Coordinates of C-alpha atoms and ligand atoms in Angstrom, one line a residue:
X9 CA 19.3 -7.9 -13.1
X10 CA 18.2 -6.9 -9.9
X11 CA 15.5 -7.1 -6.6
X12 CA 14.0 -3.8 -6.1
X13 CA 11.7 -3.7 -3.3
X14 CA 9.2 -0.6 -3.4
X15 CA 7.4 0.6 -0.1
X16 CA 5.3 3.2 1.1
X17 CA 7.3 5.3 3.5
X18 CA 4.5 6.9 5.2
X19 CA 0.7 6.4 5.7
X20 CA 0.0 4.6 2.2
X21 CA -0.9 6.3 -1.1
X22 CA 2.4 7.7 -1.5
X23 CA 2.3 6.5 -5.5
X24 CA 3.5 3.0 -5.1
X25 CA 1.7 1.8 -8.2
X26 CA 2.8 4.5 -10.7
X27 CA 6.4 3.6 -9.7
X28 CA 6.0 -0.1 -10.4
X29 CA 4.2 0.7 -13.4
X30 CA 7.2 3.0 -14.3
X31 CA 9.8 0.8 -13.2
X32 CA 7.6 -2.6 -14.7
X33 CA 8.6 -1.6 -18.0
X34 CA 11.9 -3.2 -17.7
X35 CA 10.8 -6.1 -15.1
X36 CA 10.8 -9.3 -15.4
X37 CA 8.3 -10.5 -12.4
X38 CA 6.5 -7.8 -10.5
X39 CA 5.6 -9.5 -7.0
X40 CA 2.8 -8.2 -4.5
X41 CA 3.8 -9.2 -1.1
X42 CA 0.9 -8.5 1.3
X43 CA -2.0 -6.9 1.6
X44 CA -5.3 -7.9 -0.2
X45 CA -7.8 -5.9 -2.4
X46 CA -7.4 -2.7 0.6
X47 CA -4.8 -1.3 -1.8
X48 CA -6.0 1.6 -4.4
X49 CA -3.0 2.2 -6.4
X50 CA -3.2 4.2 -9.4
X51 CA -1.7 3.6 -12.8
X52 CA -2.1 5.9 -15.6
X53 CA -0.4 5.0 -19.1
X54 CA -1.1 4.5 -22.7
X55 CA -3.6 1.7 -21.8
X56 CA -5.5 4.3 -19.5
X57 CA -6.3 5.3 -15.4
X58 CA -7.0 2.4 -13.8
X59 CA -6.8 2.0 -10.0
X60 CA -5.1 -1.4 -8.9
X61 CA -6.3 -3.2 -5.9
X62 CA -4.9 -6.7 -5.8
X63 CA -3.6 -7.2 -9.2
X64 CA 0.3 -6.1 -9.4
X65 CA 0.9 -2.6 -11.1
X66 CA 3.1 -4.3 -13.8
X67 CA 0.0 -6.0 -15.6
X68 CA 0.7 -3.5 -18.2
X69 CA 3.3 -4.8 -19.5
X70 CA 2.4 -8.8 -21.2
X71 CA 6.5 -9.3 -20.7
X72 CA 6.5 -8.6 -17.0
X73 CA 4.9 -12.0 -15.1
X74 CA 2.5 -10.6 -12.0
X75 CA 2.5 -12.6 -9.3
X76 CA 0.2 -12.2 -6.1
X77 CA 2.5 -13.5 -3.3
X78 CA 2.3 -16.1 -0.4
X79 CA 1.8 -13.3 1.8
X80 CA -1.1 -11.8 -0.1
X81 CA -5.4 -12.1 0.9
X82 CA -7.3 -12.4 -1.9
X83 CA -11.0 -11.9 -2.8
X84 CA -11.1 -13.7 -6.6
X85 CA -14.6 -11.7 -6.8
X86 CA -13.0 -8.5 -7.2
X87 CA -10.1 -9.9 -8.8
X88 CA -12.2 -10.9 -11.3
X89 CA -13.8 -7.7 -11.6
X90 CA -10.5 -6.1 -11.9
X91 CA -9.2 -7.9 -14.4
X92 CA -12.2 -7.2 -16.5
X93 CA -11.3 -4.0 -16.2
X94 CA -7.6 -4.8 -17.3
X95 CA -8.8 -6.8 -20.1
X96 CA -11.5 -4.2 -21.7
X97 CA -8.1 -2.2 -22.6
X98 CA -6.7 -4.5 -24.6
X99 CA -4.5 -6.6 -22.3
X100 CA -4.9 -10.1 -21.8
X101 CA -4.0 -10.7 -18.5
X102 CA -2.9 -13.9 -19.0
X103 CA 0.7 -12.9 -17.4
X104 CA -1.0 -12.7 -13.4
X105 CA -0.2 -15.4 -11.4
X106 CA -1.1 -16.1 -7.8
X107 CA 0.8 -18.4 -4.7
X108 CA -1.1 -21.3 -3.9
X109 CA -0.4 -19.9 -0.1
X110 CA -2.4 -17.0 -0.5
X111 CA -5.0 -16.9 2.0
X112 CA -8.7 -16.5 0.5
X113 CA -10.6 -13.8 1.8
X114 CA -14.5 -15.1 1.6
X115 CA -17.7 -13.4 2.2
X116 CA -18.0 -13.7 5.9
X117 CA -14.4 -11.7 6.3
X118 CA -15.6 -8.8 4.3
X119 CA -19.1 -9.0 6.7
X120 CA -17.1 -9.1 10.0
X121 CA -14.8 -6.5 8.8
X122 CA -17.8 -4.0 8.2
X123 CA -19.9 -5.5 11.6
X124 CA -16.4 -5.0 13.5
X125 CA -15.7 -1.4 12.5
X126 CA -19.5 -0.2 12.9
X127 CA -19.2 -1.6 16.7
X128 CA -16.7 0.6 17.8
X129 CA -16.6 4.2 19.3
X130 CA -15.5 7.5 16.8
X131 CA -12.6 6.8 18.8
X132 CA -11.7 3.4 18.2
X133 CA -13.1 2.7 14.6
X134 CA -10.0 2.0 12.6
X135 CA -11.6 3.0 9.0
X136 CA -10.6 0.1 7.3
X137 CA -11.5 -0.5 3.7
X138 CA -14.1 -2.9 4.5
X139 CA -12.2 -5.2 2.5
X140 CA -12.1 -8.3 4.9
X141 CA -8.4 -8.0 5.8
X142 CA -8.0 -7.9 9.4
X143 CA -10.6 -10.8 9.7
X144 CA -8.6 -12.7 7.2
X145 CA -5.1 -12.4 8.5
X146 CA -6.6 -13.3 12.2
X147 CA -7.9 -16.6 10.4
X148 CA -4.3 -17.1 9.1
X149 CA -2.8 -16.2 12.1
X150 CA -5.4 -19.0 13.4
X151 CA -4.0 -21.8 11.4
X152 CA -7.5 -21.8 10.1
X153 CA -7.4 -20.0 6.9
X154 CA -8.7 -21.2 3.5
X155 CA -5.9 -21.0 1.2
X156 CA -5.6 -20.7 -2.6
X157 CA -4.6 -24.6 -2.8
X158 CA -7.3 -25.8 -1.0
X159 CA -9.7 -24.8 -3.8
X160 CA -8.0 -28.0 -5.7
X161 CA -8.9 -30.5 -3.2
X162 CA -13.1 -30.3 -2.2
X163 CA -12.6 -33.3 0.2
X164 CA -10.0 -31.1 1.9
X165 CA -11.8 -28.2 1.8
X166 CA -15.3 -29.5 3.1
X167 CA -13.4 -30.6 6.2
X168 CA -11.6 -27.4 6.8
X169 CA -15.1 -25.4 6.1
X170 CA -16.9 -27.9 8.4
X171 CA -14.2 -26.9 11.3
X172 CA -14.5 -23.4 10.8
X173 CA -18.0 -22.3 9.7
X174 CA -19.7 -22.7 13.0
X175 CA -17.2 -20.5 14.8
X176 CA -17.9 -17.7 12.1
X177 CA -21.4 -18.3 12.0
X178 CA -21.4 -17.6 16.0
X179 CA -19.4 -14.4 15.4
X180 CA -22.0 -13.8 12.4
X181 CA -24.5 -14.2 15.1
X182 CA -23.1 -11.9 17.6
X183 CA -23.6 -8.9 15.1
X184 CA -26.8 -10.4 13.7
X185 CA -25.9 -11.4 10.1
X186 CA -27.6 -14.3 8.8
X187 CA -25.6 -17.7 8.9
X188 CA -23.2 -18.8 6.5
X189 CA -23.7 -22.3 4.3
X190 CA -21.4 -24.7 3.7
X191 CA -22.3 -25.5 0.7
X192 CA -22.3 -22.1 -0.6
X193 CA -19.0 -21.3 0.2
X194 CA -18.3 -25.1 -1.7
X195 CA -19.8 -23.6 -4.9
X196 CA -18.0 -20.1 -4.5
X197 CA -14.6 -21.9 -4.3
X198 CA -15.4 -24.1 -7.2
X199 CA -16.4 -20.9 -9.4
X200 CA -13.1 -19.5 -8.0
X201 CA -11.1 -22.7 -9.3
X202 CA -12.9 -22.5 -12.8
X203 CA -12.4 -18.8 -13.1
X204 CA -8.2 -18.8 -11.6
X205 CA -7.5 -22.6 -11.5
X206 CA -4.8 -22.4 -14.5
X207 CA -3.2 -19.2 -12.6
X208 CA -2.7 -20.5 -9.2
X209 CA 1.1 -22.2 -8.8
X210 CA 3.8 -22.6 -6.4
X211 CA 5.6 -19.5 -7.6
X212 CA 8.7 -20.7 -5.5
X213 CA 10.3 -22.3 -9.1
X214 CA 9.5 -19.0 -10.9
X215 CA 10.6 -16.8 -8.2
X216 CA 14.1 -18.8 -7.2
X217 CA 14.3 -19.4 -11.3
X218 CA 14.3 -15.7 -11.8
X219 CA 16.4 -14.2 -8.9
X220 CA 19.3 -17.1 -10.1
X221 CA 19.0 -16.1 -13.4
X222 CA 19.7 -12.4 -12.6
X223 CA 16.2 -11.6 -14.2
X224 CA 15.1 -8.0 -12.9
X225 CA 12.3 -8.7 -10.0
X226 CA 10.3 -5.6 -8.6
X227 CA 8.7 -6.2 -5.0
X228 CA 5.5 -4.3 -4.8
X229 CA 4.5 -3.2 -1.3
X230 CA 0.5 -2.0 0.0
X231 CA 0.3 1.2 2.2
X232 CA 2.8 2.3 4.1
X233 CA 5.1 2.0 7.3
X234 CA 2.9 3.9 9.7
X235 CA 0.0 1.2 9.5
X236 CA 2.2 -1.8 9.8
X237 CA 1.0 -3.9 12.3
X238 CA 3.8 -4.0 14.1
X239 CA 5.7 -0.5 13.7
X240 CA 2.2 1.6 13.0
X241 CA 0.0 3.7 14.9
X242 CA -1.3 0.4 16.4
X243 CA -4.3 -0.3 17.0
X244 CA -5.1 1.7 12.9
X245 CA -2.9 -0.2 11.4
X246 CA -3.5 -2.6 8.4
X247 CA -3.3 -6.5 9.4
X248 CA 0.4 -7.3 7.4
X249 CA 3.8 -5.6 7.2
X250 CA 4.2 -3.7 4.5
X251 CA 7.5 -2.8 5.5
X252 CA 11.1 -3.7 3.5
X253 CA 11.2 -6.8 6.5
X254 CA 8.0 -7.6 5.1
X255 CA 9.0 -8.3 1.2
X256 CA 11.2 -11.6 2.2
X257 CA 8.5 -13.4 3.9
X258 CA 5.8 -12.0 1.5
X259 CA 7.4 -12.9 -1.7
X260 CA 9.8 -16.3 -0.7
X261 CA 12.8 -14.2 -1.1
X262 CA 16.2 -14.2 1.6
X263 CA 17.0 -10.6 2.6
X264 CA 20.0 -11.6 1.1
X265 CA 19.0 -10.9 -2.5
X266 CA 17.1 -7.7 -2.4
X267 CA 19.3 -4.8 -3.9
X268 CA 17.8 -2.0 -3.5
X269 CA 14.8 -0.8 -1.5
X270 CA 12.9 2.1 -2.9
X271 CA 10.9 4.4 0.1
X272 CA 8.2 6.0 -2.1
X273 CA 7.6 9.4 -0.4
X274 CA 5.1 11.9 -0.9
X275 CA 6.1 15.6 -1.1
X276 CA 3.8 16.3 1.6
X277 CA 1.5 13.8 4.0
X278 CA -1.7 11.9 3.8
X279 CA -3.7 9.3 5.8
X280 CA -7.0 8.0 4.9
X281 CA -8.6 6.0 8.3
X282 CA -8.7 6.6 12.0
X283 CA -5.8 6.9 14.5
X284 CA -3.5 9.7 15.2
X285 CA -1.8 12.6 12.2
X286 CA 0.4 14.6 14.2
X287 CA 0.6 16.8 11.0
X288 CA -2.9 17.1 10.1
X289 CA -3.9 20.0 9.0
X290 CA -7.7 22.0 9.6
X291 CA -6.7 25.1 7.6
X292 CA -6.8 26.4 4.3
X293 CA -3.4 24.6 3.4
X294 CA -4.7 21.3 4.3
X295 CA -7.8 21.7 2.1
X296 CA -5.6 22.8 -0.7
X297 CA -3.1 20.2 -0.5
X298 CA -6.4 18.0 -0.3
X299 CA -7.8 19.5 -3.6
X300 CA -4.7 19.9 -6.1
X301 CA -3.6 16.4 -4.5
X302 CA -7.1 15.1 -5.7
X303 CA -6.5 13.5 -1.5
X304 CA -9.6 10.8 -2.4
X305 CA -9.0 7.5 -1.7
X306 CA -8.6 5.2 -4.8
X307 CA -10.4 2.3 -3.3
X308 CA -13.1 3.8 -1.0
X309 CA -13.5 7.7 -2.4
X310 CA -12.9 8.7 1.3
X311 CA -11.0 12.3 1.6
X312 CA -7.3 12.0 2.6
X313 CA -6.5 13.5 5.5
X314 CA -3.6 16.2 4.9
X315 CA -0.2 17.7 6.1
X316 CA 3.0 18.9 5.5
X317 CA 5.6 16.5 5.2
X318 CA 6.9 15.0 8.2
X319 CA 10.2 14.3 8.1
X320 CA 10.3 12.7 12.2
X321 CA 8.3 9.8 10.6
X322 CA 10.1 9.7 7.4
X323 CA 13.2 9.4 9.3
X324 CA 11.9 6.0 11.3
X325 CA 10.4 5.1 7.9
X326 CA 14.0 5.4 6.7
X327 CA 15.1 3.4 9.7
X328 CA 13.1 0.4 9.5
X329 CA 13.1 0.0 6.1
X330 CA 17.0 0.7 5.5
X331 CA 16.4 2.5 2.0
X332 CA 18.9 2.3 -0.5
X333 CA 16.8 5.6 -1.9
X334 CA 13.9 7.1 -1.9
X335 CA 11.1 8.2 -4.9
X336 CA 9.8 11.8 -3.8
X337 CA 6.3 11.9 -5.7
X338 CA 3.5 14.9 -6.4
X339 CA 6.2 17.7 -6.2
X340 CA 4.1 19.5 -8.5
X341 CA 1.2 19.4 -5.9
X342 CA 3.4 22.4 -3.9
X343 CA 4.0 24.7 -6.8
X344 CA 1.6 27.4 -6.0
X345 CA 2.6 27.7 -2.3
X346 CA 4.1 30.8 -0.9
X347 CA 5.4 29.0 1.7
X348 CA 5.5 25.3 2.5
X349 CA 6.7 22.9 5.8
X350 CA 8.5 20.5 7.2
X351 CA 8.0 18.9 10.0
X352 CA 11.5 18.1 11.9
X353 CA 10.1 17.6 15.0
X354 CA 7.3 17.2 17.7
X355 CA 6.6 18.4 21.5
X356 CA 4.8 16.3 23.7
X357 CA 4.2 18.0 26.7
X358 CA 7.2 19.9 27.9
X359 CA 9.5 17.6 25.6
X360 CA 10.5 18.5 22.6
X361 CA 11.5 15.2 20.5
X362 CA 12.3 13.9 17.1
X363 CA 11.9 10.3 17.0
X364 CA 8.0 8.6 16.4
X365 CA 7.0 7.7 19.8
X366 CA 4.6 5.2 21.0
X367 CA 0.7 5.6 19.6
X368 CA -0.9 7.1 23.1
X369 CA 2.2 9.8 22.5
X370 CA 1.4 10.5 19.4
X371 CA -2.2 11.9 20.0
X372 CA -0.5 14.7 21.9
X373 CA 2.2 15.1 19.6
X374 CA 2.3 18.7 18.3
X375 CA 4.1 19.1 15.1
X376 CA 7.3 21.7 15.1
X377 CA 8.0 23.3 11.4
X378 CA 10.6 25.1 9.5
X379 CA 9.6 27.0 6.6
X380 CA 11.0 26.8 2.9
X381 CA 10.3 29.6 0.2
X382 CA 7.9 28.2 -2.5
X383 CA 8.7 28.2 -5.9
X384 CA 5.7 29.7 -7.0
X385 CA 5.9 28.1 -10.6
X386 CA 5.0 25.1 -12.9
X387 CA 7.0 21.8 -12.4
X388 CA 4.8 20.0 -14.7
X389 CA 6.4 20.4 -18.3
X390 CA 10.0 19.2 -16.2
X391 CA 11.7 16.6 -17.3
X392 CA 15.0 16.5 -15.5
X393 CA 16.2 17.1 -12.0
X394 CA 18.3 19.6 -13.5
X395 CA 15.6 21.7 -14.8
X396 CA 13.4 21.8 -11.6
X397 CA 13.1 25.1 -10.6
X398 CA 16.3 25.8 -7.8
X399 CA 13.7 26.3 -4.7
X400 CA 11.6 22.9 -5.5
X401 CA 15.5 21.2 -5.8
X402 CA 16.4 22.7 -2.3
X403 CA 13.3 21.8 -0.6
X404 CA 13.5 18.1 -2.2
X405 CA 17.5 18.2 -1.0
X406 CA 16.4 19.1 2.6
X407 CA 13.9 16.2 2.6
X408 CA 17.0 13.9 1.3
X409 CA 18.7 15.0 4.3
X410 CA 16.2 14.7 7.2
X411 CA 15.3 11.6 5.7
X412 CA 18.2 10.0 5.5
X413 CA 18.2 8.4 2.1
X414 CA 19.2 9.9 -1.3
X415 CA 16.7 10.5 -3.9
X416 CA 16.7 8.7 -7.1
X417 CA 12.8 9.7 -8.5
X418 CA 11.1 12.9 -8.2
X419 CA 7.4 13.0 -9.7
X420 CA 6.0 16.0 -11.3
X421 CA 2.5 14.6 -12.3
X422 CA 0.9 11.5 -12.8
X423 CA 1.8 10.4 -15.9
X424 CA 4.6 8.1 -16.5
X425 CA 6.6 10.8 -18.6
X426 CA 6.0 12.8 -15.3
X427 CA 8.2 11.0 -13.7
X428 CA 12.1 12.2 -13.5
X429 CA 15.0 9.6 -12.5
X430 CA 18.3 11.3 -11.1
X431 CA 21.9 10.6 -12.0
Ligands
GDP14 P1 -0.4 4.2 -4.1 O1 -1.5 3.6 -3.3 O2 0.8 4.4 -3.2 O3 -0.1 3.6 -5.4 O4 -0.9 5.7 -4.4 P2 -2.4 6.1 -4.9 O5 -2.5 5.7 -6.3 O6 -3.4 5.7 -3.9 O7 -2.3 7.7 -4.7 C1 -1.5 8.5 -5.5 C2 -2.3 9.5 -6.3 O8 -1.5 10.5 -6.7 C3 -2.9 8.9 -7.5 O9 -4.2 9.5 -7.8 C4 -1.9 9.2 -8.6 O10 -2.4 9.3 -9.9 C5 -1.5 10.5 -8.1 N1 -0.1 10.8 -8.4 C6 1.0 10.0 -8.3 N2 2.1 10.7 -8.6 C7 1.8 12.0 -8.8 C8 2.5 13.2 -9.1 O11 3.7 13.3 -9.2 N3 1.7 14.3 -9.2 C9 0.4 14.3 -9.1 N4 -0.3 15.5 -9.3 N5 -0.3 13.2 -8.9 C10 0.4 12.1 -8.7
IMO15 P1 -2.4 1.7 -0.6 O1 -1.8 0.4 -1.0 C1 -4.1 4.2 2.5 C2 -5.9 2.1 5.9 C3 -7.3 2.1 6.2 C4 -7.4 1.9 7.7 C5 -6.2 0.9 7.9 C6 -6.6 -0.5 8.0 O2 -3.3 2.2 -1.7 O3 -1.4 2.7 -0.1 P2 -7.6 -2.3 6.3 O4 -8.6 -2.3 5.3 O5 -6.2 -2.6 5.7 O6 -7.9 -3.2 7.4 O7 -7.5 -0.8 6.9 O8 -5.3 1.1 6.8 N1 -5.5 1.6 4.6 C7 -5.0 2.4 3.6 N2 -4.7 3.7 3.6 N3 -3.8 3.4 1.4 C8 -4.0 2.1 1.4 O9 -3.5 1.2 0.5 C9 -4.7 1.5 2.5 N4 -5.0 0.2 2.9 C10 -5.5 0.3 4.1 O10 -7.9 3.4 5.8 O11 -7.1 3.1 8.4
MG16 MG1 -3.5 4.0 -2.7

């Protein structure tokens, strides 16, 4: 009976997909918005652990339709893979959908992505996931994309191929990969339209059908605010926006209808990639937030970087995406602390500021803490807000505050009994 938008509000891997999973349960149509096969969210239920890339984290439930948006990349290789891996639990499947105005993400992305990123300096080198996204999204941007639809139409897409295939095989070229055929790509998108033909629609009649019909409608969002392209630590940022702004365009739905927008916030910080981390920390802290966390990345194994929270980018977060709430995930991560931190502001140079500034600022920005008690104990075995140990509730209520947004989730494990919603 609702549109509930869910977003990272920080550097991505916040728990996004447990939430959808969570909140799927009840859903009618769970809607990825942007992003490709870059996102590694993590659901763990009755079906299993399984860690999400392109497919939409309500698949677990055969009620809930799972649609892959107009604003999504997709690479039907690993989507097939995936859904193997969906399917050898016992789930059919058969309830994913995806736009006909997703873009496809084909072989030579993924190789430019990889050539691109190998090119550049320590420095420069954004860490991407290798997964072809910026190359794609540069295509779309292009107006010379291959999109799902075209895979329906060969005349149409011979044509398009036979415009674009030289100008990749030149980039190719110029980072010494072999040449791209025509033909190949021809057979790949035919395998593609065997293999997903009866699952790609025009999801505007299902998605105007169920938002008029009061049916309940989760918006599922990839990383987080700080690698948006345009709000994020620009140039490391991901190539869509996977900010609230973002859902609308992503999904075909008017700002209008969206009721709430969920900020999914992790108790403390992470960032997997390049770019700056005000908050990172070199210390024994940061390597024990790192191991408890289990800081890997779900999609490339790469250790997280980590910090204590910072509430200055949690505050623009809050901002930008105008949460109606926010989901405060891995509590339980801080229960052996002694004492934990917040970060409420930075100093660059002489200045002492609490607002995100510009990218070249943020390499010099040097984090400022306040200090909280730890609760020293196990959060676990909680199952209420009530119940969490007074410390954990006053560190969670200070975050509330410098965030801006009130908190209606609080996570205290994995699991989807872990998961505690407030009054
Ligand atoms: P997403 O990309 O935003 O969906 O997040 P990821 O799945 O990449 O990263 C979140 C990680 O933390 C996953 O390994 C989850 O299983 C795990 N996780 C989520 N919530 C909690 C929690 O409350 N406590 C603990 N300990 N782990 C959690
Ligand atoms: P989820 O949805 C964390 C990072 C990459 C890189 C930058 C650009 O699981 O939160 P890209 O492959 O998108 O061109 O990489 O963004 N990145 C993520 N970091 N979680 C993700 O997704 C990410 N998707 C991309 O590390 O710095
Ligand atoms: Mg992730």
């Amino acid at each position: 009976m609702s549109v509930t938008a869910i977003v990272g509000a920080q550097w991505g891997d916040e728990g996004k997909g447990r939430i959808v999973d969570y909140l799927a349960q009840n859903a009618d149509l769970v809607i990825r918005f942007q992003g490709g096969d870059n996102a590694g969210h993590t659901v763990i239920n009755s079906y299993g652990k399984f860690a999400l890339h392109i497919i939409p984290s309500g698949i677990f439930n055969p009620d809930t339709i799972c649609l892959v948006g107009a604003g999504t990349v997709v690479n039907f290789n690993t989507m097939k893979e995936e859904l193997e891996g969906v399917r050898a639990s016992g789930l059919s499947g058969d309830n994913l959908r995806i736009d006909k105005r997703a873009h496809l993400i084909m072989p030579y992305h993924c190789l430019l992505d990889g050539a691109e990123e190998q090119k550049k300096d320590a420095k420069w080198a954004i860490g991407t996931t290798k997964r072809g996204i910026g190359p794609v999204y540069a295509d779309k941007a292009a107006r010379i994309g291959i999109r799902a639809a075209d895979i329906f139409d060969p005349d149409r897409l011979r044509v398009r191929l036979e415009m674009l295939i030289p100008r990749k095989n030149r980039e190719l070229e110029f980072y010494d990969i072999p040449a791209i055929d025509i033909d190949e790509m021809m057979d790949l998108c035919a395998s593609w339209k065997e293999e997903f033909g009866d699952k790609i629609i025009d999801s505007l009649p299902l998605v105007r059908d169920a938002v008029l019909s009061d049916k309940t409608v989760i918006l599922e969002g990839q990383l987080g605010i700080m690698r948006d392209l345009d709000w994020g630590i620009y140039p490391y940022v991901t190539s869509s926006n996977p900010t609230a702004g973002g859902t609308c365009a992503g999904a075909g739905i008017s700002p209008r209808r969206i009721n709430n927008i969920y900020g999914i916030v992790k108790s403390y910080s992470t960032s997997v990639g390049g770019g700056p981390f005000p908050v990172e920390l070199f210390d024994e802290d940061g390597e024990k937030l790192r191991s408890i966390g289990m800081e890997f990345g779900a999609t490339t194994g790469r250790p997280r970087r980590c910090g204590w929270f910072d509430a200055v980018a949690a505050s623009f977060s809050c901002w930008i995406n105008g949460f109606t709430s926010i989901a405060v995930t891995k509590l339980d991560v801080l229960d052996t602390f002694e004492r934990i931190k917040i970060c409420k502001a930075y100093r660059v140079g002489d200045e002492i500021i609490d607002y995100v500034p510009e990218i070249s600022l943020q390499d010099i920005a040097e984090p400022i803490y306040e200090e909280w008690e730890g609760w020293q104990c196990d959060t676990t075995g909680v199952r209420s807000w009530d119940d969490l140990p007074e410390k954990a509730k006053a560190y969670l209520e200070r975050i509330e505050e410098l965030t801006g947004a009130p908190i209606g989730i609080v996570s205290v494990g994995p699991r989807r009994e872990q998961l505690l919603v407030r009054d």
